[in-house]
Coordinates of C-alpha atoms in Angstrom, one line a residue:
Chain A
M1 CA 32.8 34.4 -21.8
A2 CA 33.4 32.6 -18.6
E3 CA 36.6 34.5 -17.8
R4 CA 35.4 35.8 -14.5
P5 CA 33.2 34.0 -12.1
E6 CA 29.6 35.1 -12.4
T7 CA 29.3 35.6 -8.7
T8 CA 31.3 38.8 -8.7
T9 CA 29.1 40.6 -11.2
P10 CA 25.5 39.7 -10.7
R11 CA 23.7 41.1 -13.7
R12 CA 20.2 40.7 -12.4
R13 CA 18.6 40.7 -9.1
R14 CA 18.5 37.1 -7.9
H15 CA 15.7 35.1 -6.5
P16 CA 16.1 35.2 -2.7
L17 CA 16.0 31.4 -2.5
R18 CA 18.1 30.6 -5.5
P19 CA 21.8 30.0 -4.7
A20 CA 24.1 32.5 -6.2
W21 CA 25.8 30.1 -8.6
E22 CA 22.5 28.9 -10.2
E23 CA 21.5 30.5 -13.5
E24 CA 18.0 32.1 -14.1
P25 CA 15.6 29.7 -15.8
T26 CA 14.8 30.6 -19.4
P27 CA 11.3 32.0 -19.9
L28 CA 10.5 28.9 -22.0
G29 CA 11.6 26.5 -19.3
R30 CA 9.7 28.4 -16.7
T31 CA 6.5 28.4 -18.8
A32 CA 6.8 24.7 -19.5
K33 CA 7.3 23.9 -15.9
A34 CA 4.2 26.0 -14.9
V35 CA 2.1 24.3 -17.6
V36 CA 3.1 20.8 -16.5
I37 CA 2.5 21.5 -12.8
T38 CA -0.9 23.1 -13.6
L39 CA -1.8 20.0 -15.6
V40 CA -0.8 17.6 -12.8
V41 CA -2.8 19.5 -10.2
L42 CA -5.8 19.7 -12.6
A43 CA -5.6 16.0 -13.4
V44 CA -6.3 15.3 -9.7
A45 CA -8.6 18.1 -8.9
F46 CA -10.8 18.4 -11.9
P47 CA -12.5 15.0 -11.7
L48 CA -13.2 15.6 -8.0
Y49 CA -14.5 19.1 -8.7
V50 CA -16.9 17.8 -11.4
V51 CA -18.1 15.0 -9.3
V52 CA -18.9 17.2 -6.3
L53 CA -20.6 19.8 -8.5
T54 CA -22.8 17.2 -10.2
S55 CA -23.8 15.6 -6.9
L56 CA -25.1 19.0 -5.8
S57 CA -26.8 19.9 -9.1
P58 CA -30.6 19.6 -9.7
Q59 CA -31.7 17.1 -12.3
E60 CA -32.5 19.9 -14.9
A61 CA -29.0 21.2 -14.7
I62 CA -27.6 17.7 -15.3
T63 CA -29.9 17.3 -18.3
R64 CA -28.9 20.7 -19.7
A65 CA -25.2 19.8 -19.3
G66 CA -25.8 16.5 -21.0
G67 CA -23.9 14.6 -18.3
L68 CA -21.5 15.8 -15.6
V69 CA -21.8 19.5 -14.7
A70 CA -18.6 21.5 -15.0
V71 CA -20.1 25.0 -14.6
P72 CA -22.2 25.7 -11.5
D73 CA -25.9 25.8 -12.4
G74 CA -28.3 25.5 -9.6
F75 CA -27.7 23.9 -6.2
T76 CA -29.6 21.2 -4.3
F77 CA -28.9 18.5 -1.6
A78 CA -31.6 16.3 -3.1
A79 CA -29.3 13.5 -4.1
Y80 CA -27.8 13.4 -0.6
E81 CA -31.2 13.4 1.0
E82 CA -32.2 10.5 -1.2
I83 CA -29.3 8.3 -0.4
L84 CA -29.0 9.2 3.3
S85 CA -32.7 8.7 4.1
G86 CA -32.1 5.1 5.1
G87 CA -31.5 2.6 2.3
V88 CA -28.7 0.5 0.9
V89 CA -26.3 3.5 0.7
T90 CA -27.0 4.7 4.3
R91 CA -26.5 1.2 5.6
S92 CA -23.3 0.7 3.8
V93 CA -22.0 4.0 5.0
L94 CA -22.7 2.9 8.6
V95 CA -21.1 -0.4 7.9
S96 CA -18.0 1.2 6.4
T97 CA -17.7 3.7 9.2
G98 CA -18.0 1.0 11.9
L99 CA -15.6 -1.3 10.1
T100 CA -13.1 1.5 9.7
L101 CA -13.3 2.7 13.3
F102 CA -13.1 -0.8 14.8
G103 CA -10.6 -2.2 12.3
T104 CA -8.3 0.7 12.7
L105 CA -8.3 0.5 16.4
F106 CA -7.7 -3.2 16.3
S107 CA -5.0 -3.2 13.7
T108 CA -3.2 -0.2 15.2
T109 CA -3.3 -1.7 18.7
L110 CA -1.9 -5.0 17.5
T111 CA 0.8 -3.4 15.4
V112 CA 1.9 -1.0 18.2
L113 CA 2.0 -3.9 20.7
A114 CA 3.9 -6.2 18.4
A115 CA 6.3 -3.5 17.2
Y116 CA 7.2 -2.6 20.8
G117 CA 7.4 -6.2 21.8
L118 CA 10.0 -6.8 19.1
S119 CA 11.9 -3.5 19.5
R120 CA 14.2 -4.4 22.3
R121 CA 17.6 -5.7 21.1
G122 CA 18.5 -9.0 22.8
S123 CA 15.1 -9.7 24.2
F124 CA 13.8 -13.2 24.5
A125 CA 13.1 -14.9 21.1
H126 CA 12.7 -11.6 19.3
R127 CA 14.8 -12.8 16.3
P128 CA 12.7 -15.8 15.4
L129 CA 9.5 -13.9 16.0
L130 CA 10.7 -11.0 13.9
F131 CA 11.7 -13.4 11.2
A132 CA 8.2 -14.9 11.2
V133 CA 6.7 -11.5 10.7
L134 CA 9.2 -10.5 8.0
L135 CA 8.6 -13.7 6.1
T136 CA 5.1 -12.7 5.4
F137 CA 6.6 -9.9 3.3
L138 CA 8.1 -12.4 0.9
F139 CA 5.2 -14.6 0.0
G140 CA 1.5 -14.9 0.7
P141 CA -0.4 -18.0 1.1
G142 CA -2.5 -17.4 -2.0
L143 CA -6.1 -16.6 -2.6
I144 CA -7.6 -20.1 -2.6
P145 CA -6.1 -21.4 0.7
T146 CA -6.9 -18.2 2.4
Y147 CA -10.5 -18.4 1.3
L148 CA -10.7 -22.0 2.5
T149 CA -9.2 -21.0 5.8
V150 CA -11.8 -18.3 6.3
Q151 CA -14.5 -20.7 5.3
T152 CA -13.2 -23.4 7.7
F153 CA -13.2 -20.9 10.6
G154 CA -16.8 -20.2 9.8
L155 CA -16.1 -16.5 9.0
L156 CA -17.8 -16.3 5.6
D157 CA -20.5 -13.6 5.7
T158 CA -19.1 -12.1 9.0
Y159 CA -17.4 -8.8 9.5
A160 CA -14.6 -10.6 11.2
S161 CA -13.6 -11.9 7.8
L162 CA -12.9 -8.3 6.7
V163 CA -10.7 -7.6 9.7
L164 CA -8.8 -10.7 10.9
P165 CA -7.1 -11.9 7.7
T166 CA -5.5 -8.6 7.0
A167 CA -5.3 -7.3 10.5
V168 CA -1.6 -6.7 10.7
A169 CA 0.6 -5.5 7.8
A170 CA 4.2 -6.4 8.2
F171 CA 5.3 -3.2 6.5
N172 CA 3.5 -1.0 9.1
L173 CA 4.9 -3.1 11.9
V174 CA 8.5 -2.7 10.6
V175 CA 8.0 1.1 10.2
M176 CA 6.7 1.3 13.8
R177 CA 9.5 -0.9 15.1
S178 CA 12.2 1.1 13.5
F179 CA 10.8 4.2 15.0
F180 CA 10.6 2.7 18.5
M181 CA 14.2 1.5 18.1
S182 CA 15.3 5.1 17.4
I183 CA 14.0 6.2 20.8
P184 CA 17.1 6.4 23.1
Q185 CA 17.3 3.3 25.2
E186 CA 18.4 5.5 28.2
L187 CA 14.9 6.8 28.4
T188 CA 13.2 3.4 28.7
D189 CA 15.9 2.2 31.0
S190 CA 15.4 5.0 33.4
A191 CA 11.7 4.3 33.4
R192 CA 12.4 0.7 34.1
I193 CA 14.7 1.6 37.1
D194 CA 11.8 3.7 38.4
G195 CA 9.8 0.6 38.5
A196 CA 7.6 0.9 35.3
G197 CA 6.5 -2.3 33.6
E198 CA 6.7 -2.7 29.8
F199 CA 3.1 -1.8 29.3
R200 CA 3.5 1.3 31.4
I201 CA 6.6 2.3 29.4
L202 CA 4.8 1.8 26.1
V203 CA 1.7 3.7 27.1
S204 CA 3.2 6.7 29.0
L205 CA 6.6 7.0 27.5
V206 CA 7.0 5.5 24.0
L207 CA 3.6 6.2 22.5
P208 CA 3.6 10.0 23.4
L209 CA 7.0 10.2 21.6
S210 CA 5.6 8.4 18.6
K211 CA 2.4 10.3 17.9
A212 CA 3.3 11.1 14.4
V213 CA 4.2 7.6 13.3
T214 CA 1.2 6.2 15.0
A215 CA -1.0 8.7 13.3
V216 CA 0.4 7.7 9.9
I217 CA 0.1 4.0 10.6
A218 CA -3.5 4.5 11.8
L219 CA -4.3 6.5 8.6
F220 CA -2.8 3.7 6.5
Y221 CA -5.0 1.1 8.2
G222 CA -8.0 3.4 8.3
V223 CA -7.8 4.1 4.6
G224 CA -7.4 0.4 4.0
Y225 CA -10.6 -0.4 5.9
W226 CA -12.5 2.4 4.4
N227 CA -11.5 1.3 0.9
A228 CA -11.9 -2.4 1.7
F229 CA -13.4 -3.9 -1.4
F230 CA -11.7 -7.2 -2.2
N231 CA -12.2 -9.0 1.1
A232 CA -15.8 -7.9 1.3
F233 CA -16.3 -9.0 -2.3
L234 CA -14.8 -12.3 -1.6
Y235 CA -16.3 -13.2 1.8
L236 CA -19.7 -11.4 2.0
S237 CA -22.5 -12.8 -0.2
D238 CA -25.2 -11.1 1.9
N239 CA -25.6 -7.6 0.4
D240 CA -27.2 -6.4 3.6
K241 CA -23.6 -6.4 5.0
W242 CA -22.0 -4.7 2.1
P243 CA -19.6 -1.8 2.9
L244 CA -19.7 1.3 0.8
Q245 CA -17.1 0.3 -1.8
L246 CA -19.2 -2.7 -2.9
V247 CA -22.3 -0.4 -3.2
L248 CA -20.2 2.0 -5.1
R249 CA -19.2 -0.7 -7.6
T250 CA -22.6 -2.2 -8.1
Y251 CA -24.7 0.9 -7.9
V252 CA -22.4 3.5 -9.5
L253 CA -19.8 1.8 -11.7
E254 CA -22.2 -0.8 -13.1
G255 CA -25.4 1.2 -12.6
I256 CA -27.4 -1.8 -11.2
P257 CA -30.0 -1.2 -8.6
I258 CA -29.3 -3.2 -5.5
P259 CA -32.1 -5.5 -4.4
G260 CA -33.0 -4.8 -0.8
A261 CA -34.9 -2.3 1.4
G262 CA -34.7 1.4 1.0
P263 CA -36.4 4.3 -0.8
I264 CA -34.1 4.1 -3.8
D265 CA -35.2 0.8 -5.0
S266 CA -38.5 0.2 -3.2
V267 CA -40.0 -0.7 -6.5
A268 CA -39.2 -4.1 -7.8
G269 CA -36.1 -3.9 -9.9
G270 CA -35.9 -0.2 -8.8
P271 CA -35.3 2.8 -10.9
L272 CA -31.7 3.2 -12.2
P273 CA -29.8 5.6 -10.0
T274 CA -29.6 9.1 -11.4
L275 CA -26.3 10.7 -12.1
A276 CA -26.6 13.1 -9.2
V277 CA -27.2 10.1 -6.8
K278 CA -24.3 8.2 -8.3
M279 CA -22.0 11.2 -7.8
A280 CA -23.3 11.7 -4.3
V281 CA -22.2 8.1 -3.5
V282 CA -18.8 8.9 -5.0
V283 CA -18.5 11.9 -2.8
L284 CA -19.4 9.9 0.3
A285 CA -16.6 7.5 -0.6
V286 CA -14.0 10.2 -0.9
L287 CA -15.1 12.5 1.9
P288 CA -13.5 10.8 4.9
V289 CA -10.2 10.5 3.1
L290 CA -10.3 14.1 2.2
F291 CA -11.2 15.0 5.8
V292 CA -8.5 13.1 7.6
Y293 CA -5.8 13.5 5.0
P294 CA -4.6 17.1 5.8
F295 CA -4.1 16.3 9.4
V296 CA -1.8 13.4 8.7
Q297 CA -0.3 14.3 5.4
R298 CA 2.7 16.3 6.7
H299 CA 4.0 13.2 8.6
F300 CA 4.1 11.0 5.5
T301 CA 7.5 11.7 4.3
K302 CA 9.0 11.3 7.7
G303 CA 7.1 8.1 8.5
V304 CA 7.5 6.4 5.2
I305 CA 11.1 7.2 4.8
I306 CA 12.0 5.9 8.2
G307 CA 10.4 2.6 7.1
A308 CA 11.9 2.6 3.7
V309 CA 15.4 3.4 4.8
K310 CA 15.6 1.3 7.9
G311 CA 13.1 -1.4 7.0
Chain B
M1 CA 22.5 -22.8 55.2
T2 CA 25.3 -22.9 57.8
L3 CA 26.8 -25.9 56.2
H4 CA 27.1 -24.2 52.8
A5 CA 28.5 -21.1 54.4
A6 CA 31.1 -23.1 56.1
E7 CA 32.2 -25.1 53.1
P8 CA 34.0 -22.5 51.0
A9 CA 36.0 -21.5 54.0
A10 CA 37.0 -25.0 54.6
G11 CA 37.9 -25.5 50.9
A12 CA 39.9 -22.3 50.9
S13 CA 41.9 -23.3 53.9
T14 CA 42.9 -26.7 52.4
Q15 CA 43.6 -25.3 49.0
A16 CA 42.3 -28.5 47.4
G17 CA 41.6 -28.2 43.7
P18 CA 39.0 -31.0 43.3
R19 CA 37.0 -29.6 46.1
E20 CA 36.2 -26.4 44.2
P21 CA 32.6 -26.3 42.8
V22 CA 32.5 -27.5 39.2
P23 CA 31.9 -24.5 36.8
P24 CA 28.5 -24.9 35.2
S25 CA 28.6 -26.1 31.6
R26 CA 28.1 -23.7 28.7
A27 CA 24.7 -25.2 27.8
A28 CA 23.6 -24.8 31.4
L29 CA 24.7 -21.2 31.5
R30 CA 22.8 -20.6 28.3
R31 CA 19.7 -22.3 29.7
A32 CA 19.9 -20.2 32.8
D33 CA 20.4 -17.1 30.8
R34 CA 17.4 -18.0 28.6
R35 CA 15.3 -18.5 31.7
R36 CA 16.4 -15.2 33.2
R37 CA 15.7 -13.4 29.9
F38 CA 12.3 -15.1 29.6
R39 CA 11.4 -14.0 33.2
R40 CA 12.5 -10.5 32.2
D41 CA 10.9 -10.3 28.8
W42 CA 7.6 -12.2 29.1
P43 CA 5.6 -8.9 28.9
L44 CA 7.1 -8.2 25.6
L45 CA 6.2 -11.7 24.4
L46 CA 2.7 -11.2 25.6
M47 CA 2.5 -8.0 23.4
V48 CA 3.7 -9.9 20.3
A49 CA 1.3 -12.8 20.9
P50 CA -1.9 -11.4 19.3
T51 CA -0.1 -10.5 16.1
I52 CA 1.7 -13.9 15.9
L53 CA -1.7 -15.6 16.5
V54 CA -3.3 -13.6 13.6
L55 CA -0.4 -14.2 11.3
G56 CA -0.4 -17.9 12.3
A57 CA -4.1 -18.4 11.6
F58 CA -4.3 -16.3 8.4
H59 CA -0.9 -16.6 6.9
Y60 CA 1.0 -19.7 8.0
L61 CA -2.0 -22.0 8.3
P62 CA -3.3 -21.2 4.8
L63 CA 0.3 -21.7 3.6
L64 CA -0.2 -25.4 4.5
G65 CA -3.5 -25.3 2.7
N66 CA -1.6 -25.1 -0.5
V67 CA -1.4 -28.9 -0.4
I68 CA -4.8 -28.9 -2.2
A69 CA -2.9 -28.1 -5.3
F70 CA -1.7 -31.8 -5.2
Q71 CA -5.1 -33.2 -4.3
D72 CA -8.4 -34.0 -5.9
Y73 CA -9.9 -31.6 -3.4
S74 CA -13.5 -31.8 -2.5
P75 CA -15.1 -29.2 -0.2
F76 CA -17.4 -31.9 1.2
V77 CA -14.6 -34.1 2.6
G78 CA -12.0 -31.3 3.3
I79 CA -8.3 -31.1 3.0
L80 CA -7.5 -33.9 5.4
E81 CA -9.6 -36.5 3.6
S82 CA -9.2 -35.5 -0.1
P83 CA -7.0 -38.0 -2.1
F84 CA -3.6 -36.9 -3.4
V85 CA -3.2 -36.9 -7.2
G86 CA 0.4 -35.7 -7.6
F87 CA 0.9 -33.2 -10.3
A88 CA -2.3 -33.8 -12.2
N89 CA -3.6 -30.3 -11.4
F90 CA -0.4 -28.8 -12.7
E91 CA -0.5 -30.9 -15.9
R92 CA -4.0 -29.7 -16.6
L93 CA -2.9 -26.1 -15.8
F94 CA 0.0 -26.1 -18.1
G95 CA -2.2 -27.5 -20.9
D96 CA -4.8 -24.8 -20.5
P97 CA -4.5 -21.9 -23.1
D98 CA -6.6 -19.7 -20.8
F99 CA -3.9 -20.0 -18.1
W100 CA -1.2 -19.0 -20.6
R101 CA -3.2 -16.1 -21.8
A102 CA -3.6 -14.9 -18.3
T103 CA 0.2 -15.3 -17.8
A104 CA 0.9 -13.4 -21.0
N105 CA -1.4 -10.6 -20.1
T106 CA 0.2 -10.3 -16.7
L107 CA 3.7 -10.2 -18.1
G108 CA 2.7 -7.8 -20.8
I109 CA 1.2 -5.4 -18.4
T110 CA 4.3 -5.6 -16.2
A111 CA 6.5 -4.9 -19.1
F112 CA 4.4 -2.0 -20.4
Q113 CA 4.2 -0.4 -17.0
L114 CA 8.0 -0.7 -16.5
V115 CA 8.5 1.4 -19.6
F116 CA 5.6 3.9 -19.2
F117 CA 4.8 4.0 -15.5
F118 CA 8.1 3.5 -13.8
P119 CA 9.8 6.7 -14.9
V120 CA 6.9 9.0 -14.1
P121 CA 7.5 9.2 -10.4
I122 CA 11.2 10.0 -11.1
V123 CA 10.3 12.8 -13.5
L124 CA 7.7 14.2 -11.0
A125 CA 10.2 14.1 -8.2
L126 CA 12.8 16.0 -10.3
L127 CA 10.2 18.5 -11.3
I128 CA 9.0 19.2 -7.8
N129 CA 12.6 19.2 -6.4
S130 CA 13.5 21.9 -8.9
L131 CA 10.8 24.2 -7.5
L132 CA 12.1 27.0 -5.2
S133 CA 9.1 27.8 -3.2
A134 CA 8.7 25.4 -0.3
R135 CA 5.0 26.2 0.0
L136 CA 4.3 25.4 -3.7
K137 CA 6.3 22.1 -3.2
L138 CA 4.2 21.1 -0.3
F139 CA 1.0 22.0 -2.0
I140 CA 1.8 19.9 -5.1
Q141 CA 3.0 17.0 -3.0
S142 CA -0.2 17.0 -1.1
V143 CA -2.2 17.0 -4.3
V144 CA -0.4 14.3 -6.0
Y145 CA -0.2 12.0 -3.0
L146 CA -4.0 12.2 -2.6
P147 CA -5.2 9.7 -5.2
H148 CA -3.1 6.9 -3.6
F149 CA -5.7 6.9 -0.8
F150 CA -8.6 6.4 -3.1
S151 CA -9.9 2.9 -3.6
W152 CA -9.7 1.2 -7.0
V153 CA -13.5 1.3 -7.3
L154 CA -13.4 5.0 -6.9
V155 CA -10.5 5.5 -9.3
I156 CA -12.2 3.4 -12.0
T157 CA -15.5 5.2 -11.4
L158 CA -13.8 8.6 -11.8
F159 CA -12.1 7.4 -15.0
Q160 CA -15.4 6.1 -16.3
Q161 CA -17.1 9.4 -15.5
M162 CA -14.3 11.3 -17.3
L163 CA -13.5 9.0 -20.3
G164 CA -16.5 6.7 -20.5
G165 CA -19.0 6.8 -23.3
A166 CA -21.2 9.3 -21.4
G167 CA -18.2 11.0 -19.8
V168 CA -17.0 14.5 -19.8
V169 CA -14.5 14.0 -22.6
N170 CA -16.9 12.3 -24.9
N171 CA -19.6 14.8 -24.2
F172 CA -17.3 17.5 -25.2
L173 CA -16.3 15.7 -28.4
R174 CA -19.9 14.9 -29.3
R175 CA -20.9 18.5 -28.8
N176 CA -18.2 19.7 -31.2
D177 CA -18.9 16.9 -33.7
L178 CA -15.5 15.3 -33.2
G179 CA -16.8 11.8 -32.8
V180 CA -16.4 9.6 -29.8
I181 CA -13.4 7.8 -28.3
D182 CA -13.9 4.5 -26.7
L183 CA -11.4 4.0 -23.9
M184 CA -13.3 2.3 -21.1
T185 CA -14.5 -0.7 -23.0
N186 CA -11.9 -1.2 -25.7
P187 CA -9.8 -4.3 -25.2
D188 CA -7.2 -3.1 -27.6
T189 CA -6.3 0.0 -25.6
F190 CA -6.9 -1.7 -22.2
I191 CA -3.2 -1.8 -21.3
L192 CA -3.1 2.0 -21.9
L193 CA -6.1 2.6 -19.7
V194 CA -4.8 0.4 -16.9
T195 CA -1.4 2.2 -16.9
A196 CA -3.0 5.6 -17.0
E197 CA -5.2 4.6 -14.0
G198 CA -2.1 3.4 -12.2
I199 CA -0.2 6.6 -12.9
W200 CA -3.1 8.7 -11.8
K201 CA -3.4 6.8 -8.6
D202 CA 0.1 6.0 -7.5
A203 CA 2.7 8.0 -9.4
G204 CA 2.6 10.8 -6.8
W205 CA 3.0 8.3 -4.0
G206 CA 5.9 6.6 -5.8
M207 CA 7.6 9.9 -5.9
I208 CA 8.1 10.1 -2.1
I209 CA 11.2 7.8 -2.0
F210 CA 12.8 9.7 -4.9
L211 CA 12.2 13.0 -3.1
A212 CA 13.8 11.5 -0.1
A213 CA 16.9 10.5 -2.1
L214 CA 17.1 13.9 -3.6
S215 CA 16.9 15.6 -0.2
T216 CA 20.1 13.8 0.8
V217 CA 22.2 15.3 -2.0
N218 CA 24.8 17.7 -0.7
A219 CA 24.2 21.2 -2.2
D220 CA 27.9 21.7 -2.3
L221 CA 28.2 19.2 -5.0
Y222 CA 25.9 21.4 -7.2
E223 CA 27.9 24.4 -6.4
A224 CA 31.2 22.7 -7.2
A225 CA 29.8 21.4 -10.4
A226 CA 28.5 24.9 -11.3
V227 CA 31.9 26.5 -10.6
D228 CA 33.5 23.8 -12.8
G229 CA 31.2 25.1 -15.6
A230 CA 28.5 22.5 -15.6
N231 CA 25.1 23.9 -16.8
R232 CA 21.9 22.8 -15.2
W233 CA 21.4 19.8 -17.4
R234 CA 24.9 18.6 -16.8
R235 CA 24.4 19.1 -13.1
L236 CA 21.2 17.0 -13.4
W237 CA 23.1 14.3 -15.2
H238 CA 26.2 14.2 -13.1
V239 CA 25.0 15.1 -9.6
T240 CA 21.3 14.4 -9.3
L241 CA 20.9 11.2 -11.3
P242 CA 23.8 9.4 -9.6
A243 CA 22.1 10.1 -6.3
L244 CA 18.9 8.4 -7.6
V245 CA 20.5 5.4 -9.1
P246 CA 20.5 3.2 -6.0
V247 CA 16.9 3.8 -5.4
I248 CA 16.0 3.3 -9.1
V249 CA 17.9 0.0 -9.2
L250 CA 16.3 -1.1 -6.0
L251 CA 12.7 -0.3 -7.1
L252 CA 13.3 -1.7 -10.6
I253 CA 14.5 -5.0 -9.2
M254 CA 11.6 -5.1 -6.8
R255 CA 9.2 -4.5 -9.6
L256 CA 10.8 -7.3 -11.6
G257 CA 10.4 -9.6 -8.6
D258 CA 6.7 -8.7 -8.6
A259 CA 6.3 -9.3 -12.3
L260 CA 3.4 -11.7 -11.7
S261 CA 1.5 -9.4 -9.5
V262 CA -0.2 -6.5 -11.2
G263 CA -2.9 -6.1 -8.7
F264 CA -6.3 -7.7 -8.4
E265 CA -9.1 -5.2 -8.0
Q266 CA -8.3 -3.1 -11.0
F267 CA -8.7 -6.0 -13.3
L268 CA -11.6 -7.6 -11.6
L269 CA -13.5 -4.4 -11.8
Q270 CA -12.9 -3.9 -15.4
R271 CA -13.2 -7.5 -16.6
G272 CA -16.9 -7.0 -17.4
A273 CA -16.3 -3.9 -19.4
V274 CA -13.4 -4.9 -21.6
G275 CA -13.8 -8.6 -21.7
V276 CA -11.8 -11.6 -20.5
N277 CA -9.3 -11.7 -23.3
A278 CA -7.6 -8.5 -22.5
S279 CA -8.2 -8.2 -18.8
E280 CA -7.6 -11.7 -17.4
V281 CA -4.5 -11.7 -15.3
L282 CA -3.2 -14.5 -13.1
D283 CA -4.9 -13.2 -9.9
T284 CA -8.4 -12.9 -11.6
Y285 CA -7.8 -16.3 -13.2
V286 CA -7.3 -17.9 -9.9
Y287 CA -10.3 -16.2 -8.4
Y288 CA -12.7 -17.2 -11.3
E289 CA -11.5 -20.8 -11.5
G290 CA -11.5 -21.3 -7.8
V291 CA -14.2 -19.3 -6.0
V292 CA -16.6 -18.8 -9.0
N293 CA -16.3 -22.1 -10.7
G294 CA -15.6 -24.0 -7.5
D295 CA -12.6 -25.7 -8.9
F296 CA -10.5 -25.1 -5.8
A297 CA -7.7 -27.6 -6.3
Y298 CA -7.0 -26.4 -9.9
A299 CA -7.1 -22.8 -8.9
G300 CA -5.0 -23.7 -5.9
A301 CA -2.4 -25.1 -8.3
A302 CA -2.5 -21.9 -10.4
G303 CA -2.1 -19.8 -7.2
L304 CA 0.8 -21.9 -5.9
F305 CA 2.5 -21.7 -9.3
K306 CA 2.2 -17.9 -9.2
G307 CA 3.4 -17.8 -5.6
V308 CA 6.4 -20.0 -6.1
V309 CA 7.5 -18.3 -9.3
G310 CA 6.9 -14.9 -7.6
L311 CA 9.0 -16.0 -4.7
L312 CA 11.8 -17.2 -7.0
L313 CA 11.7 -13.9 -8.8
V314 CA 11.9 -11.9 -5.6
L315 CA 14.8 -13.9 -4.4
G316 CA 16.5 -13.8 -7.8
A317 CA 15.9 -10.0 -7.9
N318 CA 17.4 -9.6 -4.5
K319 CA 20.4 -11.6 -5.5
A320 CA 20.8 -9.4 -8.6
A321 CA 20.7 -6.4 -6.3
H322 CA 23.5 -7.8 -4.2
L323 CA 25.5 -8.6 -7.3
L324 CA 25.1 -5.0 -8.5
G325 CA 26.4 -3.8 -5.2
Q326 CA 23.1 -2.5 -3.9
Q327 CA 21.7 -3.2 -0.5
G328 CA 18.7 -5.1 -1.9
V329 CA 15.3 -5.6 -0.4
Y330 CA 16.8 -7.4 2.6
S331 CA 20.4 -8.1 3.6
R332 CA 21.9 -11.4 4.1
S333 CA 22.9 -10.9 7.7

């Protein structure tokens, strides 16, 4: 059967991308693969689709469907109008947005500076400093001592408590540093000969070359701040300051009205949030991620692998 | 100036050995070099300073705060004034069945996830790698990475909306008179739920590193194997999998080193729905004992125990990686 190599007598027209030595997949294998892939894609997409659709459906449609709406049936922005007309949800969206913008800027700046500062081989004290950074990988101080530290610094119930304790992630720093070290040293050396200082080299030479990595790192930080739940849960007792994720948990996951100002719960105790309102909050929580994601997504593999391989 | 300039000439003319300037000692040279490097590199140090400050204040300083585990800590007098009590907190901890239940839950979840979660990214990576169309590959990658960027609150909310009592699945079942399945509040199936959530959120992301390893496999190896008569499964077994083994071993060892950390938010958020017995893990135990009950020293002891055992596990796992001839999480150099 295998007397002569298959390559000499191709029986069928081959797929243009399939190498000549590879056999055609069986119809069964091909179908199985297609089914699995469709299921995987659906598993991610279907919940999002249903949630978005429900948030845009009028109350009657939701009642008719007996819960989440899977087939389009009427269309209204009422839920969004309700939560965005100034209330707990509106405030928390503003808080989360501000926190994300400021936190991302702060963390990325610190990380870029430190990564560059530690990226020159043989520079003064870079070994012990790098070691101090890497050691944070290995063990954390623990929840209770961190809480007590934040308390001692008087940061409880401040936004600083959401930014400072987790401002720099060692992993991101190491990824950045590996990238900076891969930039040929002749480039920075020539800039130095031309009289540029370190800050100048970083800003006008190194950063423009590292746009992709910086974007990925900024996305990591940004998503972290947008999704910040635990620190806020731990350090903020004042629900006026709550970011969106805490509102999402209380209001949507547990279905408890949040005491405070706003049209949703102006009545004492407040009406329970309707399903459309709940789903609108969910959509608000996903939206920024969905929006930024496509722009940065293509850099992931590159950025992460550099970190994983060299880190 | 003139004196100095004249001196070497005088020395050179007399050829007197002892007159030559004494060469600076090695330590002095090193000191001079350090001074020179400091003068050259201080802008770099200035750049690192803010990060070091933040890490110092919120990582290394709290590390010292772990002494409260050995104290009868009272928030009113502070760490410096609270009396030391030796290992009393640990004795109480090890005698507490709730602590052991949390430990058992944590280890159980780790073990379960090693079997049912760990292989999923590998299989996904193999599947996606076997696709021919680059466009389809990219599309599927984009889709499966996405949930990694959702918060746990969001993931659990989505699961609740899909699988909860009033969720899509149960609505469908009710409508067709098939009864209801209770997944979101059932303590007996909690471990399944947690793993499913984990897979939904992070399996796609975990795939990245396997895809990277697969992309380094030389295509000639496949062709050579094919010419030698290996069919697709044998090629998978003899070419693809060996390329993945180092990554698999590394990740497996890292996961073992992290055996006591299964995440915090996921369990905190579902503790109310499924009850303490099934969902209490070490992290939530520390939180509830410390921050909620105000028993800081006791919770500090539990946290320190978890930290120290976790560190030992990581170091041990890394040692194991070296022994297996893998590079490990960090190298010894």
